[in-house]
Coordinates of N, CA and C in Angstrom, one line a residue:
Chain E
Q21 N -9.3 1.9 9.3 CA -9.7 1.6 8.0 C -8.6 0.6 7.5
T22 N -9.1 -0.6 7.0 CA -8.3 -1.6 6.5 C -7.7 -1.3 5.2
V23 N -6.4 -1.5 5.0 CA -5.7 -1.2 3.8 C -5.1 -2.5 3.2
V24 N -5.3 -2.8 2.0 CA -4.7 -3.9 1.3 C -3.7 -3.4 0.3
T25 N -2.4 -3.9 0.5 CA -1.3 -3.2 -0.3 C -0.8 -4.1 -1.3
Q26 N -0.6 -3.6 -2.5 CA 0.0 -4.2 -3.7 C 1.1 -3.3 -4.2
E27 N 2.0 -3.9 -4.9 CA 3.0 -3.1 -5.6 C 2.3 -2.3 -6.7
P28 N 2.6 -1.0 -6.8 CA 1.9 -0.2 -7.8 C 2.3 -0.6 -9.2
S29 N 3.5 -1.0 -9.4 CA 3.9 -1.4 -10.8 C 5.1 -2.4 -10.7
L30 N 5.1 -3.2 -11.7 CA 6.2 -4.2 -11.9 C 6.5 -4.3 -13.4
T31 N 7.7 -4.6 -13.7 CA 8.1 -4.9 -15.1 C 8.7 -6.2 -15.2
V32 N 8.4 -7.0 -16.2 CA 9.0 -8.3 -16.4 C 9.3 -8.5 -17.9
S33 N 10.3 -9.3 -18.2 CA 10.6 -9.6 -19.6 C 9.8 -10.8 -20.1
P34 N 9.5 -10.8 -21.4 CA 8.8 -12.0 -21.9 C 9.5 -13.3 -21.6
G35 N 8.8 -14.3 -21.1 CA 9.4 -15.5 -20.8 C 9.9 -15.6 -19.3
G36 N 9.9 -14.5 -18.7 CA 10.4 -14.4 -17.3 C 9.3 -14.8 -16.3
T37 N 9.7 -14.6 -15.0 CA 8.8 -14.9 -13.9 C 8.7 -13.7 -13.0
V38 N 7.5 -13.4 -12.5 CA 7.3 -12.3 -11.6 C 6.3 -12.7 -10.6
T39 N 6.5 -12.1 -9.4 CA 5.6 -12.4 -8.2 C 5.0 -11.1 -7.8
L40 N 3.7 -11.1 -7.7 CA 2.9 -9.9 -7.2 C 2.5 -10.3 -5.8
T41 N 2.5 -9.3 -4.9 CA 2.0 -9.7 -3.5 C 0.9 -8.8 -3.1
C42 N 0.2 -9.3 -2.0 CA -1.0 -8.6 -1.5 C -0.9 -8.7 0.0
G43 N -0.7 -7.6 0.7 CA -0.6 -7.6 2.1 C -1.7 -6.9 2.8
S44 N -1.9 -7.1 4.1 CA -3.0 -6.5 4.8 C -2.4 -5.7 6.0
S45 N -3.1 -4.5 6.2 CA -2.7 -3.7 7.3 C -3.0 -4.3 8.7
T46 N -3.8 -5.4 8.7 CA -4.2 -6.0 9.9 C -3.2 -7.1 10.4
G47 N -2.3 -7.4 9.5 CA -1.3 -8.5 9.8 C -1.2 -9.5 8.7
A48 N -0.7 -10.7 9.1 CA -0.5 -11.7 8.0 C -1.7 -12.1 7.3
V49 N -1.6 -12.3 6.0 CA -2.7 -12.8 5.2 C -2.7 -14.3 5.3
T50 N -3.8 -14.9 5.7 CA -3.9 -16.4 5.8 C -5.0 -16.9 4.9
S51 N -5.2 -18.2 4.9 CA -6.3 -18.7 4.0 C -7.7 -18.2 4.4
G52 N -7.8 -17.8 5.7 CA -9.1 -17.3 6.1 C -9.5 -16.0 5.5
Y53 N -8.6 -15.3 4.8 CA -8.9 -14.1 4.1 C -9.4 -14.4 2.6
F54 N -9.4 -15.7 2.3 CA -9.9 -16.2 1.0 C -9.4 -15.3 -0.1
P55 N -8.1 -15.2 -0.3 CA -7.6 -14.3 -1.3 C -8.0 -14.7 -2.7
N56 N -8.5 -13.7 -3.4 CA -8.9 -13.8 -4.8 C -8.0 -12.9 -5.6
W57 N -7.6 -13.3 -6.8 CA -6.8 -12.5 -7.8 C -7.6 -12.3 -9.1
F58 N -7.4 -11.1 -9.6 CA -8.1 -10.8 -10.9 C -7.1 -10.1 -11.8
Q59 N -7.4 -10.3 -13.1 CA -6.6 -9.5 -14.1 C -7.6 -8.6 -14.8
Q60 N -7.2 -7.4 -15.1 CA -8.0 -6.5 -15.8 C -7.3 -5.8 -16.9
K61 N -7.8 -5.8 -18.1 CA -7.2 -5.1 -19.2 C -8.1 -3.9 -19.6
P62 N -7.5 -2.9 -20.2 CA -8.3 -1.6 -20.4 C -9.6 -1.9 -21.1
G63 N -10.7 -1.3 -20.6 CA -12.0 -1.3 -21.2 C -12.7 -2.6 -21.0
Q64 N -12.1 -3.5 -20.2 CA -12.8 -4.8 -19.9 C -13.1 -5.0 -18.4
P65 N -14.1 -5.8 -18.1 CA -14.3 -6.2 -16.7 C -13.2 -7.0 -16.2
P66 N -13.0 -7.1 -14.9 CA -12.0 -8.0 -14.4 C -12.2 -9.4 -14.8
R67 N -11.2 -10.2 -14.8 CA -11.3 -11.6 -15.1 C -10.7 -12.3 -13.9
A68 N -11.4 -13.3 -13.4 CA -11.0 -14.0 -12.2 C -9.9 -15.0 -12.6
L69 N -8.8 -15.0 -11.7 CA -7.7 -15.9 -11.9 C -7.5 -17.0 -10.9
I70 N -7.6 -16.6 -9.6 CA -7.2 -17.4 -8.5 C -8.2 -17.2 -7.4
Y71 N -8.6 -18.2 -6.6 CA -9.5 -18.1 -5.5 C -8.9 -18.9 -4.3
S72 N -9.3 -18.5 -3.1 CA -8.8 -19.2 -1.9 C -7.3 -19.4 -1.9
A73 N -6.6 -18.4 -2.3 CA -5.2 -18.2 -2.3 C -4.4 -19.0 -3.4
T74 N -4.9 -20.3 -3.6 CA -4.0 -21.2 -4.4 C -4.8 -21.8 -5.6
N75 N -6.1 -21.7 -5.7 CA -6.9 -22.4 -6.6 C -7.1 -21.7 -7.9
R76 N -6.8 -22.3 -9.0 CA -7.1 -21.7 -10.3 C -8.5 -22.0 -10.7
H77 N -9.1 -21.0 -11.5 CA -10.4 -21.3 -12.1 C -10.1 -22.2 -13.3
S78 N -11.2 -22.8 -13.9 CA -11.0 -23.7 -15.0 C -10.4 -23.0 -16.2
W79 N -10.5 -21.7 -16.3 CA -10.0 -21.0 -17.5 C -8.6 -20.4 -17.2
T80 N -8.1 -20.5 -16.0 CA -6.9 -19.8 -15.7 C -5.7 -20.6 -16.2
P81 N -4.8 -20.0 -17.1 CA -3.6 -20.7 -17.6 C -2.8 -21.2 -16.4
A82 N -2.1 -22.3 -16.7 CA -1.2 -22.9 -15.6 C -0.1 -22.0 -15.3
R83 N 0.3 -21.1 -16.1 CA 1.4 -20.2 -15.8 C 1.1 -19.2 -14.6
F84 N -0.2 -19.1 -14.2 CA -0.6 -18.3 -13.1 C -0.7 -19.2 -11.9
S85 N 0.0 -18.9 -10.8 CA -0.2 -19.7 -9.6 C -0.3 -18.8 -8.4
G86 N -1.0 -19.2 -7.4 CA -1.2 -18.4 -6.2 C -0.6 -19.1 -5.0
S87 N -0.2 -18.3 -4.0 CA 0.3 -18.9 -2.8 C 0.2 -17.9 -1.6
L88 N 0.6 -18.4 -0.5 CA 0.7 -17.6 0.7 C 2.2 -17.5 1.0
L89 N 2.8 -16.3 1.1 CA 4.2 -16.2 1.1 C 4.6 -15.1 2.0
G90 N 5.3 -15.4 3.1 CA 5.8 -14.4 4.0 C 4.7 -13.5 4.5
G91 N 3.6 -14.0 4.9 CA 2.5 -13.2 5.5 C 1.7 -12.5 4.5
K92 N 1.9 -12.8 3.2 CA 1.1 -12.1 2.2 C 0.5 -13.2 1.2
A93 N -0.5 -12.8 0.5 CA -0.9 -13.6 -0.7 C -0.1 -13.2 -1.8
A94 N 0.2 -14.2 -2.7 CA 1.1 -13.9 -3.8 C 0.6 -14.5 -5.1
L95 N 0.8 -13.9 -6.2 CA 0.4 -14.3 -7.5 C 1.7 -14.4 -8.3
T96 N 2.1 -15.6 -8.8 CA 3.3 -15.7 -9.6 C 2.9 -16.1 -11.0
L97 N 3.6 -15.3 -11.9 CA 3.4 -15.6 -13.3 C 4.7 -16.2 -13.8
S98 N 4.7 -17.4 -14.4 CA 5.9 -18.0 -14.9 C 5.8 -18.1 -16.5
G99 N 6.9 -17.8 -17.1 CA 6.8 -17.9 -18.6 C 5.9 -16.8 -19.1
V100 N 6.1 -15.6 -18.6 CA 5.2 -14.4 -18.9 C 5.1 -14.2 -20.4
Q101 N 3.9 -13.9 -20.9 CA 3.6 -13.7 -22.3 C 3.2 -12.2 -22.5
P102 N 3.4 -11.7 -23.6 CA 3.0 -10.3 -23.9 C 1.5 -10.0 -23.5
Q103 N 0.7 -10.9 -23.7 CA -0.8 -10.7 -23.3 C -1.0 -10.7 -21.8
D104 N 0.0 -10.9 -21.0 CA -0.2 -10.8 -19.6 C -0.1 -9.4 -19.1
E105 N 0.3 -8.5 -20.0 CA 0.4 -7.1 -19.6 C -1.0 -6.6 -19.2
A106 N -1.2 -6.2 -18.0 CA -2.5 -5.8 -17.5 C -2.4 -5.3 -16.1
E107 N -3.5 -4.9 -15.5 CA -3.6 -4.6 -14.1 C -4.1 -5.8 -13.3
Y108 N -3.5 -6.0 -12.2 CA -3.8 -7.2 -11.3 C -4.3 -6.7 -10.0
Y109 N -5.4 -7.3 -9.5 CA -6.0 -6.9 -8.2 C -6.2 -8.1 -7.3
C110 N -5.9 -7.9 -6.1 CA -6.3 -9.0 -5.1 C -7.5 -8.5 -4.3
L111 N -8.2 -9.4 -3.7 CA -9.4 -9.1 -2.9 C -9.3 -10.0 -1.7
L112 N -9.5 -9.4 -0.5 CA -9.4 -10.1 0.7 C -10.7 -10.0 1.5
Y113 N -10.9 -11.0 2.3 CA -12.2 -11.1 3.1 C -11.9 -10.7 4.6
Y114 N -12.7 -9.9 5.1 CA -12.5 -9.4 6.5 C -13.8 -9.7 7.3
G115 N -14.2 -10.9 7.4 CA -15.3 -11.3 8.3 C -16.6 -10.6 7.9
G116 N -17.0 -10.6 6.7 CA -18.2 -10.0 6.2 C -18.0 -9.0 5.1
A117 N -17.0 -8.1 5.3 CA -16.7 -7.2 4.3 C -15.5 -7.7 3.5
W118 N -15.3 -7.1 2.4 CA -14.2 -7.4 1.5 C -13.5 -6.1 1.1
V119 N -12.2 -6.3 0.8 CA -11.4 -5.1 0.4 C -10.5 -5.4 -0.7
F120 N -10.5 -4.6 -1.7 CA -9.5 -4.8 -2.9 C -8.2 -4.1 -2.5
G121 N -7.1 -4.7 -3.1 CA -5.9 -4.0 -3.1 C -5.9 -2.9 -4.2
G122 N -4.9 -2.0 -4.1 CA -4.9 -0.9 -5.1 C -4.5 -1.3 -6.5
G123 N -4.1 -2.5 -6.7 CA -3.8 -3.0 -8.0 C -2.3 -2.9 -8.3
T124 N -1.8 -3.8 -9.2 CA -0.4 -3.7 -9.7 C -0.5 -3.7 -11.2
K125 N 0.2 -2.7 -11.8 CA 0.2 -2.6 -13.2 C 1.5 -3.3 -13.7
L126 N 1.2 -4.4 -14.4 CA 2.3 -5.3 -14.9 C 2.6 -4.9 -16.3
T127 N 3.9 -4.6 -16.5 CA 4.4 -4.2 -17.9 C 5.2 -5.4 -18.3
V128 N 5.0 -5.8 -19.6 CA 5.9 -6.9 -20.1 C 6.7 -6.2 -21.2
L129 N 8.0 -6.2 -20.9 CA 8.9 -5.4 -21.8 C 10.2 -6.1 -22.0
Chain P
Q27 N -24.1 -20.7 -20.9 CA -23.1 -20.5 -19.8 C -23.6 -19.5 -18.9
V28 N -22.9 -19.4 -17.7 CA -23.2 -18.4 -16.7 C -23.1 -17.0 -17.3
Q29 N -24.1 -16.2 -17.0 CA -24.1 -14.8 -17.4 C -24.6 -13.9 -16.3
L30 N -24.0 -12.8 -16.2 CA -24.5 -11.7 -15.4 C -24.7 -10.5 -16.4
V31 N -25.9 -10.1 -16.7 CA -26.2 -9.1 -17.6 C -26.7 -7.9 -16.9
Q32 N -26.0 -6.8 -17.0 CA -26.3 -5.6 -16.3 C -27.1 -4.6 -17.2
S33 N -27.8 -3.7 -16.5 CA -28.6 -2.7 -17.2 C -27.7 -1.7 -17.9
G34 N -28.4 -0.7 -18.6 CA -27.6 0.2 -19.4 C -27.1 1.4 -18.7
A35 N -26.3 2.2 -19.4 CA -25.7 3.4 -18.8 C -26.7 4.4 -18.3
E36 N -26.3 5.1 -17.2 CA -27.2 6.1 -16.6 C -26.4 7.4 -16.5
V37 N -27.2 8.5 -16.6 CA -26.7 9.8 -16.3 C -27.6 10.4 -15.3
K38 N -27.1 10.9 -14.2 CA -27.9 11.4 -13.1 C -27.3 12.8 -12.7
K39 N -28.2 13.6 -12.1 CA -27.7 14.8 -11.5 C -27.3 14.6 -10.1
P40 N -26.4 15.5 -9.6 CA -26.0 15.4 -8.2 C -27.3 15.5 -7.3
G41 N -27.2 14.6 -6.2 CA -28.3 14.5 -5.3 C -29.4 13.5 -5.6
A42 N -29.4 13.0 -6.9 CA -30.3 12.0 -7.3 C -29.9 10.6 -6.8
S43 N -30.7 9.7 -7.1 CA -30.4 8.3 -6.9 C -30.4 7.5 -8.2
V44 N -29.6 6.4 -8.2 CA -29.6 5.5 -9.3 C -29.8 4.1 -8.8
K45 N -30.6 3.3 -9.6 CA -30.8 1.9 -9.3 C -30.4 1.1 -10.6
V46 N -29.4 0.2 -10.4 CA -28.9 -0.6 -11.5 C -29.2 -2.0 -11.2
S47 N -29.3 -2.8 -12.3 CA -29.6 -4.2 -12.1 C -28.6 -5.2 -12.7
C48 N -28.7 -6.4 -12.3 CA -27.7 -7.4 -12.7 C -28.6 -8.7 -12.7
K49 N -28.8 -9.2 -14.0 CA -29.7 -10.4 -14.2 C -28.8 -11.6 -14.4
A50 N -29.0 -12.6 -13.5 CA -28.2 -13.8 -13.6 C -28.9 -14.9 -14.4
S51 N -28.2 -15.7 -15.0 CA -28.8 -16.8 -15.8 C -27.8 -18.0 -15.8
E52 N -28.4 -19.2 -16.1 CA -27.7 -20.4 -16.3 C -26.9 -20.9 -15.0
Y53 N -27.5 -20.6 -13.8 CA -27.0 -21.2 -12.6 C -28.0 -21.0 -11.5
P54 N -28.0 -21.8 -10.5 CA -29.0 -21.7 -9.4 C -28.8 -20.4 -8.6
F55 N -29.7 -19.4 -8.8 CA -29.5 -18.0 -8.4 C -29.2 -17.9 -6.9
T56 N -29.9 -18.7 -6.1 CA -29.8 -18.6 -4.6 C -28.5 -19.3 -4.0
N57 N -27.8 -19.9 -4.9 CA -26.6 -20.6 -4.4 C -25.3 -19.8 -4.4
Y58 N -25.4 -18.5 -4.9 CA -24.2 -17.7 -5.1 C -24.5 -16.3 -4.5
Y59 N -23.5 -15.8 -3.8 CA -23.6 -14.4 -3.4 C -23.4 -13.5 -4.7
V60 N -23.7 -12.2 -4.5 CA -23.4 -11.3 -5.6 C -22.8 -10.0 -4.9
H61 N -21.6 -9.8 -5.4 CA -20.8 -8.6 -5.0 C -21.2 -7.4 -5.9
W62 N -21.1 -6.2 -5.4 CA -21.1 -5.0 -6.2 C -19.8 -4.3 -6.0
V63 N -19.2 -3.9 -7.2 CA -17.8 -3.3 -7.2 C -17.9 -2.1 -8.1
R64 N -17.2 -1.1 -7.8 CA -17.2 0.0 -8.7 C -15.7 0.4 -9.1
Q65 N -15.6 1.2 -10.2 CA -14.3 1.6 -10.7 C -14.4 3.0 -11.3
A66 N -13.9 4.0 -10.6 CA -13.9 5.3 -11.1 C -12.9 5.4 -12.2
P67 N -13.1 6.4 -13.1 CA -12.2 6.5 -14.3 C -10.8 6.6 -13.9
G68 N -10.0 5.7 -14.5 CA -8.6 5.6 -14.2 C -8.1 5.2 -12.8
Q69 N -9.1 4.6 -12.1 CA -8.8 4.2 -10.7 C -8.9 2.7 -10.5
G70 N -8.7 2.2 -9.3 CA -8.8 0.8 -9.1 C -10.2 0.4 -8.7
L71 N -10.3 -0.9 -8.4 CA -11.6 -1.5 -8.0 C -11.9 -1.2 -6.6
E72 N -13.2 -0.9 -6.3 CA -13.6 -0.6 -5.0 C -14.8 -1.5 -4.6
W73 N -14.7 -2.2 -3.5 CA -15.8 -3.1 -3.1 C -16.9 -2.3 -2.4
M74 N -18.1 -2.5 -2.8 CA -19.2 -1.7 -2.3 C -20.1 -2.5 -1.3
G75 N -20.3 -3.8 -1.6 CA -21.1 -4.6 -0.7 C -21.4 -6.0 -1.4
I76 N -22.2 -6.7 -0.6 CA -22.5 -8.1 -1.1 C -23.9 -8.4 -0.6
I77 N -24.6 -9.2 -1.4 CA -26.0 -9.7 -1.1 C -26.0 -11.2 -1.2
N78 N -26.7 -11.8 -0.3 CA -26.9 -13.3 -0.4 C -28.4 -13.4 -0.9
P79 N -28.5 -13.9 -2.1 CA -29.9 -14.0 -2.7 C -30.7 -15.1 -2.0
S80 N -30.1 -15.9 -1.2 CA -30.8 -16.8 -0.3 C -31.2 -16.2 1.0
G81 N -32.2 -15.4 1.0 CA -32.6 -14.7 2.2 C -32.4 -13.2 2.1
G82 N -31.6 -12.7 1.2 CA -31.5 -11.2 1.0 C -30.6 -10.5 2.0
T83 N -29.8 -11.2 2.8 CA -28.9 -10.5 3.8 C -27.8 -9.8 3.0
T84 N -27.5 -8.7 3.6 CA -26.5 -7.8 2.9 C -25.4 -7.4 3.9
T85 N -24.2 -7.1 3.3 CA -23.1 -6.4 4.0 C -22.6 -5.3 3.1
Y86 N -22.5 -4.1 3.7 CA -22.1 -3.0 2.9 C -20.7 -2.5 3.4
A87 N -19.9 -2.0 2.5 CA -18.7 -1.3 2.9 C -19.1 -0.1 3.7
Q88 N -18.3 0.2 4.8 CA -18.6 1.3 5.7 C -18.7 2.6 4.9
K89 N -18.0 2.8 3.9 CA -18.0 4.0 3.1 C -19.4 4.3 2.5
F90 N -20.1 3.3 2.2 CA -21.4 3.4 1.5 C -22.6 3.2 2.4
Q91 N -22.4 2.9 3.7 CA -23.5 2.6 4.6 C -24.4 3.9 4.7
G92 N -25.7 3.7 4.6 CA -26.6 4.8 4.6 C -26.9 5.3 3.2
R93 N -26.1 4.9 2.3 CA -26.3 5.5 0.9 C -26.6 4.4 -0.1
V94 N -26.3 3.2 0.2 CA -26.5 2.0 -0.7 C -27.5 1.1 -0.2
T95 N -28.3 0.5 -1.1 CA -29.2 -0.5 -0.8 C -29.1 -1.6 -1.9
M96 N -28.9 -2.9 -1.5 CA -28.9 -4.0 -2.4 C -30.1 -4.9 -2.1
T97 N -30.8 -5.2 -3.2 CA -32.0 -6.0 -3.1 C -31.9 -7.1 -4.2
M98 N -32.9 -8.0 -4.1 CA -32.9 -9.0 -5.2 C -34.4 -9.4 -5.4
D99 N -34.6 -10.0 -6.6 CA -35.9 -10.6 -7.0 C -35.6 -12.0 -7.5
T100 N -36.0 -12.9 -6.6 CA -35.7 -14.3 -7.0 C -36.5 -14.8 -8.2
S101 N -37.7 -14.2 -8.4 CA -38.5 -14.6 -9.5 C -37.9 -14.3 -10.9
T102 N -37.0 -13.3 -10.9 CA -36.4 -13.0 -12.2 C -34.9 -13.1 -12.1
S103 N -34.4 -13.7 -11.0 CA -32.9 -13.9 -10.8 C -32.1 -12.6 -11.0
T104 N -32.6 -11.6 -10.4 CA -32.0 -10.2 -10.6 C -31.7 -9.6 -9.3
V105 N -30.5 -9.0 -9.2 CA -30.1 -8.3 -8.0 C -30.0 -6.8 -8.5
Y106 N -30.3 -5.9 -7.5 CA -30.3 -4.5 -7.7 C -29.4 -3.8 -6.8
M107 N -28.8 -2.7 -7.2 CA -28.0 -1.9 -6.3 C -28.5 -0.4 -6.5
E108 N -28.9 0.2 -5.4 CA -29.4 1.6 -5.5 C -28.4 2.4 -4.7
L109 N -27.9 3.5 -5.3 CA -27.0 4.4 -4.6 C -27.7 5.8 -4.6
S110 N -27.8 6.4 -3.4 CA -28.5 7.7 -3.3 C -27.6 8.8 -3.0
S111 N -28.1 10.0 -3.0 CA -27.3 11.2 -2.8 C -26.1 11.3 -3.6
L112 N -26.3 11.1 -4.9 CA -25.2 11.0 -5.8 C -24.4 12.3 -5.9
R113 N -23.0 12.1 -6.0 CA -22.2 13.3 -6.2 C -21.2 12.9 -7.4
S114 N -20.5 13.9 -7.8 CA -19.7 13.7 -9.0 C -18.7 12.6 -8.8
E115 N -18.2 12.4 -7.6 CA -17.2 11.3 -7.3 C -17.8 9.9 -7.4
D116 N -19.1 9.8 -7.6 CA -19.7 8.5 -7.8 C -19.7 8.1 -9.3
T117 N -19.3 9.0 -10.1 CA -19.1 8.6 -11.5 C -18.1 7.5 -11.6
A118 N -18.6 6.4 -12.2 CA -17.8 5.2 -12.2 C -18.5 4.1 -13.0
V119 N -17.8 3.0 -13.3 CA -18.4 1.8 -13.9 C -18.7 0.9 -12.7
Y120 N -19.9 0.4 -12.6 CA -20.4 -0.4 -11.6 C -20.5 -1.8 -12.1
Y121 N -19.9 -2.8 -11.4 CA -19.9 -4.2 -11.7 C -20.6 -5.0 -10.7
C122 N -21.3 -6.1 -11.2 CA -21.7 -7.1 -10.2 C -20.8 -8.3 -10.5
A123 N -20.7 -9.2 -9.5 CA -19.8 -10.4 -9.7 C -20.3 -11.4 -8.8
R124 N -20.3 -12.7 -9.2 CA -20.8 -13.8 -8.5 C -19.7 -14.4 -7.6
A125 N -20.2 -14.9 -6.4 CA -19.2 -15.6 -5.6 C -19.9 -16.9 -4.9
A126 N -19.2 -18.0 -4.9 CA -19.8 -19.2 -4.4 C -20.1 -19.0 -2.9
S127 N -21.2 -19.6 -2.4 CA -21.6 -19.4 -1.0 C -21.4 -20.7 -0.2
S128 N -20.9 -21.8 -0.9 CA -20.7 -23.0 -0.2 C -19.7 -23.9 -1.0
G129 N -19.3 -25.0 -0.4 CA -18.5 -26.0 -1.1 C -17.1 -25.7 -1.1
N130 N -16.3 -26.4 -1.9 CA -14.9 -26.3 -1.9 C -14.4 -25.0 -2.5
S131 N -15.3 -24.4 -3.3 CA -14.9 -23.1 -3.9 C -15.6 -21.9 -3.2
Y132 N -15.9 -22.1 -1.9 CA -16.5 -21.1 -1.1 C -15.8 -19.8 -1.2
A133 N -16.5 -18.7 -1.5 CA -16.0 -17.3 -1.6 C -15.2 -17.1 -2.8
S134 N -15.1 -18.0 -3.7 CA -14.5 -17.7 -5.0 C -15.4 -16.8 -5.8
V135 N -14.8 -15.7 -6.3 CA -15.4 -14.8 -7.2 C -15.1 -15.2 -8.6
D136 N -16.1 -15.5 -9.4 CA -15.7 -16.0 -10.7 C -16.3 -15.2 -11.9
Y137 N -17.6 -15.1 -12.0 CA -18.1 -14.4 -13.2 C -18.5 -13.0 -12.9
W138 N -18.3 -12.1 -13.8 CA -18.6 -10.7 -13.7 C -19.6 -10.2 -14.7
G139 N -20.3 -9.2 -14.4 CA -21.2 -8.5 -15.4 C -20.3 -7.6 -16.2
Q140 N -20.9 -7.1 -17.3 CA -20.2 -6.3 -18.2 C -19.9 -4.9 -17.7
G141 N -20.5 -4.5 -16.7 CA -20.3 -3.1 -16.1 C -21.3 -2.1 -16.6
I142 N -21.6 -1.2 -15.8 CA -22.6 -0.1 -16.1 C -21.9 1.2 -15.8
L143 N -21.8 2.1 -16.8 CA -21.3 3.4 -16.5 C -22.4 4.3 -16.0
V144 N -22.1 4.8 -14.8 CA -23.0 5.8 -14.2 C -22.3 7.1 -14.1
T145 N -22.8 8.1 -14.8 CA -22.2 9.5 -14.8 C -23.1 10.4 -14.0
V146 N -22.4 11.1 -13.1 CA -23.1 12.1 -12.2 C -22.6 13.5 -12.6
S147 N -23.5 14.2 -13.2 CA -23.1 15.6 -13.7 C -24.3 16.5 -13.7
S148 N -24.1 17.7 -13.4 CA -25.1 18.7 -13.4 C -25.3 19.3 -14.9

């Protein structure tokens, strides 16, 4: 069973920078996994942020950036704002099937 | 603008089946895959499967194989997800989400439905 791993929780100060990661039990995450990142706030559907590891959607603020880092997909938030407090999920492609990470709860404090 | 509008909440008894819908609008229906994703109360997102409206091919998560069926109706731009042999652990919000099937944004998941709460209770 494939497992996608994310940090369960992270805390960042307003204005700070934080990096969330997304790893795979099968090995290094590459562009072929088509990493997608989503933000979800309580009571709302997820909102798409990043696709294909590095590409922002038209509505994604520039302070969100995606990369491949050290064998993992990464989501970096720069100049964090209070409204960025949310749960963040990554989604990876495994040749037909997809798997979500367990999510990272980001606290802005 | 692009919309995925899902059907209303459902309450089912254990052992029953549920069929929920996701109606797409304002984009070429057959040019985008549709994922189904669920979220149990207080839990994370769980990928259930995907359907390609251009042809109807499907891929299901191993966990749901044999219990889930995804179909579509191109005449109404609607995809359906049916889950059978329901148990209490299937109580969750069920989402549909669109993903590009070609081009530079291939596999990008962008728009989501509003979600459907399915409650399984005796």
